[in-house]
Tab-separated table of C-alpha atoms in Angstrom:
chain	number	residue	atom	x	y	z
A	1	UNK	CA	2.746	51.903	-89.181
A	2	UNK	CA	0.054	50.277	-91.177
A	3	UNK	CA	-0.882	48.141	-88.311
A	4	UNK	CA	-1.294	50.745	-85.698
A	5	UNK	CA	-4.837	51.506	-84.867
A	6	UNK	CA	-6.085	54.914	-83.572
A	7	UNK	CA	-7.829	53.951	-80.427
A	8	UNK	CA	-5.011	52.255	-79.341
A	9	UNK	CA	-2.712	55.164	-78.534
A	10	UNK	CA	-5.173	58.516	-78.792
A	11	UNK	CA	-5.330	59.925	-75.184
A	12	UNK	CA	-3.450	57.356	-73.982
A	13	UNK	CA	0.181	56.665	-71.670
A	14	UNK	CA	2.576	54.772	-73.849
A	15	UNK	CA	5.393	52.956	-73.102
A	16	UNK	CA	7.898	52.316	-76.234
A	17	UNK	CA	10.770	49.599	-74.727
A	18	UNK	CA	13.699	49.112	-77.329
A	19	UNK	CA	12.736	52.716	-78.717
A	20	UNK	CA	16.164	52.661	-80.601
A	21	UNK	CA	16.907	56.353	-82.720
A	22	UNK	CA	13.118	57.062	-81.835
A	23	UNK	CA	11.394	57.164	-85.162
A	24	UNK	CA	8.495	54.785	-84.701
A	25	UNK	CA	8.053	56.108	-80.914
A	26	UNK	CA	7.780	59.856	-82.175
A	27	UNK	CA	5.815	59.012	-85.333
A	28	UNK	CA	2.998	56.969	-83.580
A	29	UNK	CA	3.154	60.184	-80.710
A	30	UNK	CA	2.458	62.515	-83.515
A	31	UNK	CA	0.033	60.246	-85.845
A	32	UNK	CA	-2.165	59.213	-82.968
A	33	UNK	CA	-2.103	62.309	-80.330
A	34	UNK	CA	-0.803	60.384	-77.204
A	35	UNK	CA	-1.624	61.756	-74.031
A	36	UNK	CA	1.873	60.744	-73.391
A	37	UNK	CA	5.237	58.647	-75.416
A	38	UNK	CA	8.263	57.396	-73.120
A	39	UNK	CA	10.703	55.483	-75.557
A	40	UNK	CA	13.466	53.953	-73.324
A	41	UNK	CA	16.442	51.748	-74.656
A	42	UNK	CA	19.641	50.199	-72.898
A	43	UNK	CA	21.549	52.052	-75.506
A	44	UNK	CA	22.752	55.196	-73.935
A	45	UNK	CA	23.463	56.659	-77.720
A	46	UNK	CA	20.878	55.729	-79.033
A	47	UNK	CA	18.706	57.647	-76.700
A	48	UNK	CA	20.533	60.505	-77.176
A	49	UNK	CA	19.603	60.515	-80.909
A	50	UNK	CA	16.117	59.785	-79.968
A	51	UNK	CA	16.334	62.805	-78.286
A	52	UNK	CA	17.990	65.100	-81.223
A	53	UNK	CA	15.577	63.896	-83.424
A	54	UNK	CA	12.745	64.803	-81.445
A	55	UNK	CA	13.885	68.521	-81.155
A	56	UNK	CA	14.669	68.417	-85.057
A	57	UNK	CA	11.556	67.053	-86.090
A	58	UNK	CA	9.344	69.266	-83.504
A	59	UNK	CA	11.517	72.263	-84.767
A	60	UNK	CA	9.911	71.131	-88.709
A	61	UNK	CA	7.041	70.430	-87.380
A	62	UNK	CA	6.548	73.469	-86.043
A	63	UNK	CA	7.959	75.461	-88.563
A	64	UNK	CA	5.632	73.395	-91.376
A	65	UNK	CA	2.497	74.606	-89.682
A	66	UNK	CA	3.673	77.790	-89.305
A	67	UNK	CA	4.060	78.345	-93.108
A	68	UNK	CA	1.330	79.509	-95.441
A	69	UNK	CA	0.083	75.933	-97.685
A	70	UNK	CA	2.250	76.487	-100.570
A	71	UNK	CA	5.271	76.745	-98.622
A	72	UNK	CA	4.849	73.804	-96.369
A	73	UNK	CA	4.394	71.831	-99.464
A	74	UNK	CA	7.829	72.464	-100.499
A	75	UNK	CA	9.551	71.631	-97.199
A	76	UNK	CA	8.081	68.080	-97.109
A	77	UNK	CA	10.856	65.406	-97.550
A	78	UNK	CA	13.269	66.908	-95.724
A	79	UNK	CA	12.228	64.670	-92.726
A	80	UNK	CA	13.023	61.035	-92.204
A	81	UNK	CA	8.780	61.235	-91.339
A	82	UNK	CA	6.516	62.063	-92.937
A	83	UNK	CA	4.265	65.563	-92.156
A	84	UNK	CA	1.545	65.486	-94.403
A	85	UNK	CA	-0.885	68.840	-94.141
A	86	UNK	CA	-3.861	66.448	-95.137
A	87	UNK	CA	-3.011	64.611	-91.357
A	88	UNK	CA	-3.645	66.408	-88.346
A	89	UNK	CA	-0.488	65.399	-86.083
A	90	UNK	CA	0.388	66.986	-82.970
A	91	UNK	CA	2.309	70.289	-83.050
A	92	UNK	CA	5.996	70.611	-82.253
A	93	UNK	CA	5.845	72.740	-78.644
A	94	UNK	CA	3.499	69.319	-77.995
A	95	UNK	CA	5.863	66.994	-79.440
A	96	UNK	CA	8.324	67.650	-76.960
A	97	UNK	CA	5.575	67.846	-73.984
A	98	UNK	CA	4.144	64.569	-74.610
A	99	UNK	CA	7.449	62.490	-75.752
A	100	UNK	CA	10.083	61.631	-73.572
A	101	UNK	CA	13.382	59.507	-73.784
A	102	UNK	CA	15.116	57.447	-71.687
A	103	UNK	CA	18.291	55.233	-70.744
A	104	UNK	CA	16.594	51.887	-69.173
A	105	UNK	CA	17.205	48.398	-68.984
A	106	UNK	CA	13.631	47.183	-68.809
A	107	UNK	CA	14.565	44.241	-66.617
A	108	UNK	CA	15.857	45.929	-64.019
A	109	UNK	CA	14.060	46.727	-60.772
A	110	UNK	CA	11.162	44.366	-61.640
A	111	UNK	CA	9.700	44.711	-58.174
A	112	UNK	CA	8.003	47.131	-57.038
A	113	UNK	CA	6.192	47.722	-60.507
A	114	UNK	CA	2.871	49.307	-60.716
A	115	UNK	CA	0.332	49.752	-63.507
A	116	UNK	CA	1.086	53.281	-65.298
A	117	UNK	CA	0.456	52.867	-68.915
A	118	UNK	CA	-2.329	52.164	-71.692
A	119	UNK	CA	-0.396	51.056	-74.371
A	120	UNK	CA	3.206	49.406	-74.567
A	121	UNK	CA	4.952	48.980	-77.557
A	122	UNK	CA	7.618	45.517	-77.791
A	123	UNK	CA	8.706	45.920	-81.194
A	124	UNK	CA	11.752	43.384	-82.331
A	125	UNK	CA	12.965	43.426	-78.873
A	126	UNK	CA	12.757	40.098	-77.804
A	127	UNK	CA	15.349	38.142	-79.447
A	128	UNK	CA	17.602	40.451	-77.868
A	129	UNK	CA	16.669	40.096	-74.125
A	130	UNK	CA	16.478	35.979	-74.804
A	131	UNK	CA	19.773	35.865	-75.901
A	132	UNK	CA	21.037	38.322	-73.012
A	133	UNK	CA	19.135	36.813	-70.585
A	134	UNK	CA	17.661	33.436	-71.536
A	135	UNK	CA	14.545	32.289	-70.856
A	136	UNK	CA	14.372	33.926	-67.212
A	137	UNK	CA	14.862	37.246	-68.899
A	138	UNK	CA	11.923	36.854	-71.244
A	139	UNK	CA	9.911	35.816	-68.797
A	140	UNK	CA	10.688	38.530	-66.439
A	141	UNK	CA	10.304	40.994	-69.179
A	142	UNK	CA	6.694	39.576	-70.289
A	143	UNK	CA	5.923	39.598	-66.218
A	144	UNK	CA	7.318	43.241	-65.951
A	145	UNK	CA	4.680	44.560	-69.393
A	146	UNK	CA	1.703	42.423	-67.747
A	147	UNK	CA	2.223	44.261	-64.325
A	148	UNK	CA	3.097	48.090	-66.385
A	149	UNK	CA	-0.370	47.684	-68.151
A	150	UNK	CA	-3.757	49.324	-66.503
A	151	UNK	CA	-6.604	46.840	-66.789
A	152	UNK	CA	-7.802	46.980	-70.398
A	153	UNK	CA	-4.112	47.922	-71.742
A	154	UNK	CA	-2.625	46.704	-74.563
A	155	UNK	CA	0.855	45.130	-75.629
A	156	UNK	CA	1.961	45.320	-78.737
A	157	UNK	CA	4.314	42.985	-79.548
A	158	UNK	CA	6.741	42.055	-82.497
A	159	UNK	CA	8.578	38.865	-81.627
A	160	UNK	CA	11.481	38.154	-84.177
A	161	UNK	CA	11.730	34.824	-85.706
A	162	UNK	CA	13.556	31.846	-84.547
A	163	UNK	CA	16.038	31.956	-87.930
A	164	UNK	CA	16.940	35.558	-86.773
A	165	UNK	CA	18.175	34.360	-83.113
A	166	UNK	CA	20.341	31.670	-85.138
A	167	UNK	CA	22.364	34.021	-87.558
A	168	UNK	CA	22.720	36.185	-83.707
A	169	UNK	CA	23.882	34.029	-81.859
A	170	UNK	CA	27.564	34.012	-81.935
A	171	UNK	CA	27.314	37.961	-81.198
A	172	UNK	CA	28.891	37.591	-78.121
A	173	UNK	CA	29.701	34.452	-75.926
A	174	UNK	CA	26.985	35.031	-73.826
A	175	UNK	CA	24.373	35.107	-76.451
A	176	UNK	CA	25.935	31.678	-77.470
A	177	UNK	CA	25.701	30.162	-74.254
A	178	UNK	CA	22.268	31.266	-73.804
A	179	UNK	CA	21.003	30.110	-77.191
A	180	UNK	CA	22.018	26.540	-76.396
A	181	UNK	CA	19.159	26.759	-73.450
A	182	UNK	CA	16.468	28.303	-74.858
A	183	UNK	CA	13.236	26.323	-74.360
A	184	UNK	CA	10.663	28.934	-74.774
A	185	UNK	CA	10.715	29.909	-78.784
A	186	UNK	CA	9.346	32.336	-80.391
A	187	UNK	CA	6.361	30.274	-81.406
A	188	UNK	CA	5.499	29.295	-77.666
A	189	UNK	CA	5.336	33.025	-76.922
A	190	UNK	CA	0.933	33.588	-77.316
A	191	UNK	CA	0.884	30.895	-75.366
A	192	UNK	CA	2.827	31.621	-72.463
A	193	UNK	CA	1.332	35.512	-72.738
A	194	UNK	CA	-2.085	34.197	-72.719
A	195	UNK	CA	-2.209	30.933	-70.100
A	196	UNK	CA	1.377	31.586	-68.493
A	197	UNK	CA	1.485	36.187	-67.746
A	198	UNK	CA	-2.458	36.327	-68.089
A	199	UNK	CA	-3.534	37.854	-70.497
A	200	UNK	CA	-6.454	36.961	-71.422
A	201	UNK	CA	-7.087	38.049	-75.813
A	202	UNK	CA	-4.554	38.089	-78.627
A	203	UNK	CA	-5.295	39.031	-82.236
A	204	UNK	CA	-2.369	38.806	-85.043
A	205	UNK	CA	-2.713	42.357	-86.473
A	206	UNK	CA	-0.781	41.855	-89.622
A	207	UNK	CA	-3.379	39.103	-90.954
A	208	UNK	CA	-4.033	39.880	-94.595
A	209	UNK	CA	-1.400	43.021	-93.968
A	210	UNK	CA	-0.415	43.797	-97.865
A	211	UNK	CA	2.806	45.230	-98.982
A	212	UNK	CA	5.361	44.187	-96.382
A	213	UNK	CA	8.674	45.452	-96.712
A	214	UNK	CA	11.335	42.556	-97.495
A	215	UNK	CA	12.639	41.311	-94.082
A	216	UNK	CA	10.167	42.804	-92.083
A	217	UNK	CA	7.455	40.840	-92.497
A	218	UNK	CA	6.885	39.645	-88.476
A	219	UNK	CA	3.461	39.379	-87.511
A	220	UNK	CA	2.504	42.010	-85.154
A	221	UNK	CA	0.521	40.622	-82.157
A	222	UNK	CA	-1.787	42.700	-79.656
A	223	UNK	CA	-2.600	41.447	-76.252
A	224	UNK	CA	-5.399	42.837	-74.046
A	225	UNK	CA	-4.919	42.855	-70.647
Protein backbone atom coordinates (compact mmCIF):
# COMPACT_ATOMS: atom_id res chain seq x y z
CA UNK A 1 0.00 0.00 0.00
CA UNK A 2 2.85 2.37 0.39
CA UNK A 3 3.18 2.69 -3.27
CA UNK A 4 -0.33 3.53 -4.15
CA UNK A 5 -0.86 7.11 -4.99
CA UNK A 6 -4.18 9.00 -4.47
CA UNK A 7 -4.84 10.35 -7.88
CA UNK A 8 -4.48 7.19 -9.24
CA UNK A 9 -7.67 5.53 -8.02
CA UNK A 10 -9.90 8.67 -6.42
CA UNK A 11 -13.01 8.96 -8.72
CA UNK A 12 -11.85 6.52 -10.78
CA UNK A 13 -13.11 2.72 -12.51
CA UNK A 14 -10.73 0.08 -11.32
CA UNK A 15 -10.08 -3.10 -12.47
CA UNK A 16 -8.23 -5.53 -9.80
CA UNK A 17 -7.27 -8.99 -12.04
CA UNK A 18 -5.90 -11.83 -9.67
CA UNK A 19 -7.95 -10.05 -6.76
CA UNK A 20 -7.40 -13.32 -4.68
CA UNK A 21 -9.39 -13.16 -0.85
CA UNK A 22 -9.87 -9.35 -1.80
CA UNK A 23 -7.87 -7.49 0.76
CA UNK A 24 -5.72 -5.20 -1.33
CA UNK A 25 -8.81 -4.66 -3.86
CA UNK A 26 -11.16 -3.53 -0.88
CA UNK A 27 -8.43 -1.65 1.01
CA UNK A 28 -7.27 0.58 -1.97
CA UNK A 29 -11.51 0.99 -2.65
CA UNK A 30 -11.78 2.30 0.82
CA UNK A 31 -8.27 4.28 1.19
CA UNK A 32 -8.65 6.07 -2.10
CA UNK A 33 -12.65 6.56 -2.66
CA UNK A 34 -12.98 4.73 -6.08
CA UNK A 35 -15.72 5.68 -8.14
CA UNK A 36 -15.78 2.02 -8.66
CA UNK A 37 -13.47 -1.62 -7.55
CA UNK A 38 -14.17 -4.94 -9.66
CA UNK A 39 -11.64 -7.62 -8.26
CA UNK A 40 -12.03 -10.75 -10.50
CA UNK A 41 -9.95 -14.06 -10.09
CA UNK A 42 -10.14 -17.60 -11.87
CA UNK A 43 -10.53 -18.94 -8.42
CA UNK A 44 -14.16 -19.51 -7.89
CA UNK A 45 -13.40 -19.72 -3.85
CA UNK A 46 -11.51 -17.34 -3.64
CA UNK A 47 -14.03 -14.91 -4.92
CA UNK A 48 -16.40 -16.06 -2.73
CA UNK A 49 -14.22 -14.98 0.25
CA UNK A 50 -13.60 -11.78 -1.46
CA UNK A 51 -17.04 -11.42 -1.24
CA UNK A 52 -17.57 -12.41 2.68
CA UNK A 53 -15.00 -10.21 3.51
CA UNK A 54 -16.39 -7.34 1.89
CA UNK A 55 -19.78 -7.67 3.79
CA UNK A 56 -17.68 -8.28 7.12
CA UNK A 57 -15.51 -5.49 6.78
CA UNK A 58 -18.41 -2.97 5.44
CA UNK A 59 -20.52 -4.39 8.41
CA UNK A 60 -17.18 -2.89 10.86
CA UNK A 61 -16.88 -0.30 8.93
CA UNK A 62 -20.04 0.77 9.34
CA UNK A 63 -20.51 -0.06 12.72
CA UNK A 64 -16.91 1.90 13.62
CA UNK A 65 -18.35 5.14 12.35
CA UNK A 66 -21.36 4.66 13.90
CA UNK A 67 -19.79 4.57 17.43
CA UNK A 68 -19.05 7.59 19.57
CA UNK A 69 -14.68 8.15 19.36
CA UNK A 70 -13.89 6.28 22.40
CA UNK A 71 -15.64 3.30 21.38
CA UNK A 72 -14.39 2.98 17.88
CA UNK A 73 -11.01 3.14 19.35
CA UNK A 74 -11.49 -0.03 21.09
CA UNK A 75 -12.88 -2.04 18.16
CA UNK A 76 -9.78 -1.37 15.98
CA UNK A 77 -7.77 -4.63 15.37
CA UNK A 78 -10.38 -6.75 15.01
CA UNK A 79 -10.02 -6.35 11.17
CA UNK A 80 -7.44 -7.93 8.94
CA UNK A 81 -7.42 -3.78 7.66
CA UNK A 82 -6.88 -1.33 9.08
CA UNK A 83 -9.84 1.59 9.92
CA UNK A 84 -8.12 4.33 11.34
CA UNK A 85 -10.64 7.40 12.51
CA UNK A 86 -7.67 9.84 11.62
CA UNK A 87 -8.36 8.44 7.62
CA UNK A 88 -11.39 9.31 5.96
CA UNK A 89 -12.29 5.91 4.03
CA UNK A 90 -15.44 5.25 2.40
CA UNK A 91 -18.41 4.09 4.51
CA UNK A 92 -19.68 0.52 4.58
CA UNK A 93 -23.38 0.96 2.67
CA UNK A 94 -20.56 2.49 -0.04
CA UNK A 95 -18.23 -0.25 0.31
CA UNK A 96 -20.51 -2.63 -1.04
CA UNK A 97 -21.87 -0.04 -3.85
CA UNK A 98 -18.61 0.68 -5.27
CA UNK A 99 -16.79 -2.93 -4.90
CA UNK A 100 -17.69 -5.79 -6.77
CA UNK A 101 -16.33 -9.45 -7.20
CA UNK A 102 -16.06 -11.68 -9.77
CA UNK A 103 -15.25 -15.30 -11.23
CA UNK A 104 -13.09 -14.44 -14.57
CA UNK A 105 -10.42 -15.79 -16.47
CA UNK A 106 -8.97 -12.57 -17.81
CA UNK A 107 -7.89 -14.21 -21.05
CA UNK A 108 -10.90 -15.23 -22.13
CA UNK A 109 -13.06 -13.46 -24.70
CA UNK A 110 -10.20 -11.10 -25.67
CA UNK A 111 -12.15 -9.76 -28.61
CA UNK A 112 -14.50 -7.63 -28.55
CA UNK A 113 -12.80 -5.58 -25.62
CA UNK A 114 -13.48 -1.99 -25.13
CA UNK A 115 -11.92 0.71 -22.96
CA UNK A 116 -13.96 0.82 -19.48
CA UNK A 117 -11.54 1.51 -16.78
CA UNK A 118 -9.01 4.20 -15.26
CA UNK A 119 -6.93 2.20 -13.31
CA UNK A 120 -6.02 -1.66 -13.45
CA UNK A 121 -4.31 -3.31 -10.91
CA UNK A 122 -1.75 -6.65 -12.13
CA UNK A 123 -0.38 -7.47 -8.90
CA UNK A 124 1.86 -10.93 -8.81
CA UNK A 125 -0.26 -12.26 -11.49
CA UNK A 126 1.92 -12.82 -14.17
CA UNK A 127 4.03 -15.70 -13.43
CA UNK A 128 0.92 -17.47 -13.18
CA UNK A 129 -0.70 -16.81 -16.64
CA UNK A 130 3.09 -17.48 -18.27
CA UNK A 131 3.27 -20.66 -16.90
CA UNK A 132 -0.53 -21.50 -17.83
CA UNK A 133 -0.32 -20.08 -20.94
CA UNK A 134 3.20 -19.33 -22.16
CA UNK A 135 4.26 -16.56 -23.82
CA UNK A 136 0.94 -16.21 -26.02
CA UNK A 137 -0.94 -15.90 -22.79
CA UNK A 138 1.12 -13.01 -21.49
CA UNK A 139 0.95 -11.38 -24.40
CA UNK A 140 -2.70 -11.66 -24.82
CA UNK A 141 -3.16 -10.64 -21.29
CA UNK A 142 -0.83 -7.37 -21.67
CA UNK A 143 -2.96 -6.80 -25.18
CA UNK A 144 -6.31 -7.39 -23.26
CA UNK A 145 -5.10 -4.37 -20.10
CA UNK A 146 -3.79 -2.00 -23.07
CA UNK A 147 -7.25 -2.27 -24.87
CA UNK A 148 -9.41 -2.21 -21.00
CA UNK A 149 -7.57 1.17 -20.28
CA UNK A 150 -9.30 4.75 -21.31
CA UNK A 151 -6.66 7.00 -22.83
CA UNK A 152 -4.61 8.37 -19.93
CA UNK A 153 -5.22 5.03 -17.73
CA UNK A 154 -2.90 3.45 -15.79
CA UNK A 155 -1.56 -0.23 -15.19
CA UNK A 156 -0.19 -1.13 -12.32
CA UNK A 157 1.81 -3.89 -12.51
CA UNK A 158 3.82 -6.32 -10.16
CA UNK A 159 5.68 -8.83 -12.28
CA UNK A 160 7.21 -11.70 -10.07
CA UNK A 161 10.74 -12.59 -10.51
CA UNK A 162 12.28 -15.06 -12.77
CA UNK A 163 13.65 -17.30 -9.50
CA UNK A 164 9.92 -17.47 -8.43
CA UNK A 165 8.71 -19.10 -11.92
CA UNK A 166 11.69 -21.69 -11.31
CA UNK A 167 10.77 -23.05 -7.74
CA UNK A 168 6.83 -23.11 -9.76
CA UNK A 169 7.41 -24.79 -12.26
CA UNK A 170 6.89 -28.38 -11.63
CA UNK A 171 3.28 -27.33 -10.20
CA UNK A 172 1.66 -29.09 -12.72
CA UNK A 173 2.91 -30.65 -16.09
CA UNK A 174 1.70 -27.97 -17.96
CA UNK A 175 3.48 -25.29 -16.13
CA UNK A 176 6.62 -27.50 -16.84
CA UNK A 177 6.14 -27.75 -20.37
CA UNK A 178 5.52 -24.18 -20.69
CA UNK A 179 8.52 -23.04 -18.67
CA UNK A 180 10.86 -24.83 -21.06
CA UNK A 181 9.51 -22.13 -23.85
CA UNK A 182 9.43 -19.11 -22.28
CA UNK A 183 11.28 -16.40 -24.24
CA UNK A 184 9.76 -13.32 -22.92
CA UNK A 185 11.15 -12.97 -19.05
CA UNK A 186 10.25 -11.04 -16.64
CA UNK A 187 12.96 -8.53 -17.34
CA UNK A 188 11.85 -8.07 -21.11
CA UNK A 189 8.40 -7.14 -19.79
CA UNK A 190 8.84 -2.71 -19.85
CA UNK A 191 9.99 -3.33 -22.91
CA UNK A 192 7.50 -5.20 -24.65
CA UNK A 193 4.69 -2.89 -22.60
CA UNK A 194 6.29 0.16 -23.84
CA UNK A 195 7.55 -0.54 -27.77
CA UNK A 196 5.58 -3.98 -28.21
CA UNK A 197 1.37 -3.13 -26.39
CA UNK A 198 2.06 0.76 -26.64
CA UNK A 199 2.29 2.25 -23.99
CA UNK A 200 3.98 4.95 -24.14
CA UNK A 201 5.59 6.01 -20.00
CA UNK A 202 6.71 3.67 -17.23
CA UNK A 203 8.02 4.76 -13.84
CA UNK A 204 9.29 1.99 -11.16
CA UNK A 205 7.21 3.15 -8.14
CA UNK A 206 9.05 1.31 -5.48
CA UNK A 207 12.44 3.31 -6.22
CA UNK A 208 13.90 4.28 -2.87
CA UNK A 209 10.57 2.36 -1.33
CA UNK A 210 11.91 1.75 2.49
CA UNK A 211 10.85 -1.04 4.68
CA UNK A 212 9.88 -3.88 2.35
CA UNK A 213 8.51 -6.82 3.81
CA UNK A 214 10.91 -10.00 3.35
CA UNK A 215 9.86 -11.70 0.05
CA UNK A 216 7.92 -9.06 -1.22
CA UNK A 217 10.18 -6.82 -2.33
CA UNK A 218 9.05 -6.70 -6.41
CA UNK A 219 9.27 -3.46 -7.89
CA UNK A 220 5.96 -2.07 -8.62
CA UNK A 221 5.77 -0.57 -12.16
CA UNK A 222 3.05 2.01 -13.51
CA UNK A 223 2.34 2.38 -17.14
CA UNK A 224 0.42 5.30 -18.69
CA UNK A 225 -1.53 4.68 -21.44
Amino acid sequence: MKVMKKEWFEDKDCLDIGCNQGFMTISIAMKFFCRSMVGIDIDQNLVERAKRNLQRIAATKSAITSLEPCEAESSKGTESLELSKDQPTLKGTDLIESVKFRKENVLEKLQPCSPEYDTILCLSVTKWIHLNWGDSGLIALFAKMWHLLRPGGILVLEPQPWVSYQRKRRVSERAAANFKDILMKPCYFPEILLDKIGFRHMENATNNLQGSVVGFNRPIFVFRK
